[in-house]
Amino acid sequence: MFKPTAPQEAKDFIEFVNKSPSPFHCTFEATEILKKAGFQEIKERDSWNDGLIQRQGKYYFTRNGSAIVAFEVGGQYNPGNGFSIIGAHTDSPCLKLKPISKKNKSGYLEVGVQLYGGGLWHTWFDRDLSVAGRVLVELENGTFKHTLVKVDRPILRIPTIAIHLDRGANESFSFNKETQLAPILATEAKAQLTGINPTEGVESEASHHPLLIRILADEMNVKPNQIRDFELAVYDTQLSVIGGACNEFIFSARLDNEEMSFCAIRALTEAKGIENETNIRLVALFDNEEIGSQTAHGADSNLLPVTLQRLANTRVVDCENVSLTAFEESIHKSILVSADMAHAWHPNYSDKHEENHHPQMHKGTVIKVNANQRYATTAVTSLVLKELAKKHKIPIQEFVVRNDSSCGSTIGPMLSAKLGLRTIDIGNPQLSMHSIREMGGTDDVSHGIHLLRVFYEEFAELEQKFIVD
């Protein structure tokens, strides 16, 4: 019997993405992987001196619960040595609940939502939807706890209009994003029959349907009046799966960019040879890339610059004295791999791709190049990964956009400019980017992990062979 198998790394990613319907969940699941690998949590608000940071030490911290930085200190590291950095992002285009989401319309309870990022919004119609994110829960001692919530059952749906009422829908499906993209929660009649009505002292019910608040409270096992505020995203309850005749595809939400976030974390935890490493190996997963990164926890914040500066200026136990210019010295011995998903060659829209650049699934991670520096890749940074891929027989591909097409961007250029840091933009190939349901290749997860792992293991030594400045 024909029973094709998929790589274990792809199966592990499926489990990861199914647990991560929001950036908060993605960050939490990353911490779970790190803790199992022996990483220790530290806090940005604390001092990192007095022996906290040690050679061969493994550490991580979060910011806002939606961004995370993890690093491992080389056994031969001294301040002024370089950083081997991988950056990715935890967010994806989605619908987010408005501060006042309560809407009643034509006998239905609806939930008001905002558009987050540049999604393919027509794909959100007729899907079995729910909510997930973080809730600020008031505890008995008066403190407010950041609490994750994920309602597993479908409680929302955005229905399309029947073809009988819109005969031109197949020629041009258009809709008003404010009035026609509102998810339905319940009928007014059924909601009234539940007996769930506004309750005195439950502040959140002034802005949101009491029925929704009760569902959230039950999910977290708290009382409705303990829910003080929240950030909730709408997500598709259909689970991510491995599919295709040969089990070669991943059908999933949020491949962009939870796949590269997963690959980066796994590469850091699996990389060997830390006892002889001269660099600090670091991964940074940022939030808010899909809306420009200009937030306190986005890539355009001080998150990475401050972290690198603190580490460069921290006296690691038993290391030599810290130079006053250790940070500046370290930047010029470092490199950033900006890991964000790439566009695979689309068989039904092949003319949208440049004729000599056709990234395909199962054929390796993609190096992204743009002459106008919408991607930060240079000949030097490209050759670094090409040399590693060649040595270890890891497949790799290249991508440029057509001259008559606009080019997207990612976190690479802004971090490269902010820090004066050599950078390369890469990503695994996928189809249907920014759809509610995307499509990738199973082999590419293992390709991505393997490439990033050998980058961590060998960049410090390889860097010395590049003579530029």
mmCIF file of C-alpha atoms in Angstrom, residues 18 22 32 45 101 142 159 165-167 196 204-205 215 228 241 314 331 344 347 349 357 366 392 405 410 454 460 467:
data_model
loop_
_atom_site.group_PDB
_atom_site.id
_atom_site.type_symbol
_atom_site.label_atom_id
_atom_site.label_comp_id
_atom_site.label_asym_id
_atom_site.label_seq_id
_atom_site.Cartn_x
_atom_site.Cartn_y
_atom_site.Cartn_z
ATOM 1 C CA ASN A 18 -1.493 24.427 15.452
ATOM 2 C CA SER A 22 -1.398 34.420 17.609
ATOM 3 C CA GLU A 32 8.733 25.811 25.483
ATOM 4 C CA ARG A 45 14.548 44.903 33.454
ATOM 5 C CA SER A 101 -16.581 45.009 19.147
ATOM 6 C CA GLY A 142 -5.105 43.185 42.599
ATOM 7 C CA PRO A 159 -20.694 34.304 5.191
ATOM 8 C CA LEU A 165 -28.293 37.714 -4.960
ATOM 9 C CA ASP A 166 -25.044 38.705 -6.654
ATOM 10 C CA ARG A 167 -24.842 37.282 -10.186
ATOM 11 C CA ILE A 196 -26.373 35.402 29.420
ATOM 12 C CA SER A 204 -15.745 44.358 29.456
ATOM 13 C CA GLU A 205 -19.414 43.701 28.680
ATOM 14 C CA ILE A 215 -16.949 32.073 26.403
ATOM 15 C CA ARG A 228 -10.164 43.623 32.186
ATOM 16 C CA VAL A 241 -2.050 19.293 7.980
ATOM 17 C CA THR A 314 28.652 42.699 29.781
ATOM 18 C CA ILE A 331 29.122 44.535 14.846
ATOM 19 C CA ALA A 344 7.459 29.800 -4.752
ATOM 20 C CA PRO A 347 2.155 26.954 -11.809
ATOM 21 C CA TYR A 349 0.617 32.323 -12.581
ATOM 22 C CA HIS A 357 14.414 32.821 -10.974
ATOM 23 C CA VAL A 366 15.636 30.885 -1.052
ATOM 24 C CA HIS A 392 27.058 20.413 3.480
ATOM 25 C CA SER A 405 6.415 44.131 -10.430
ATOM 26 C CA THR A 410 11.015 42.495 5.476
ATOM 27 C CA VAL A 454 25.310 24.953 10.146
ATOM 28 C CA ALA A 460 32.503 32.486 13.155
ATOM 29 C CA ILE A 467 38.365 40.119 3.345
#
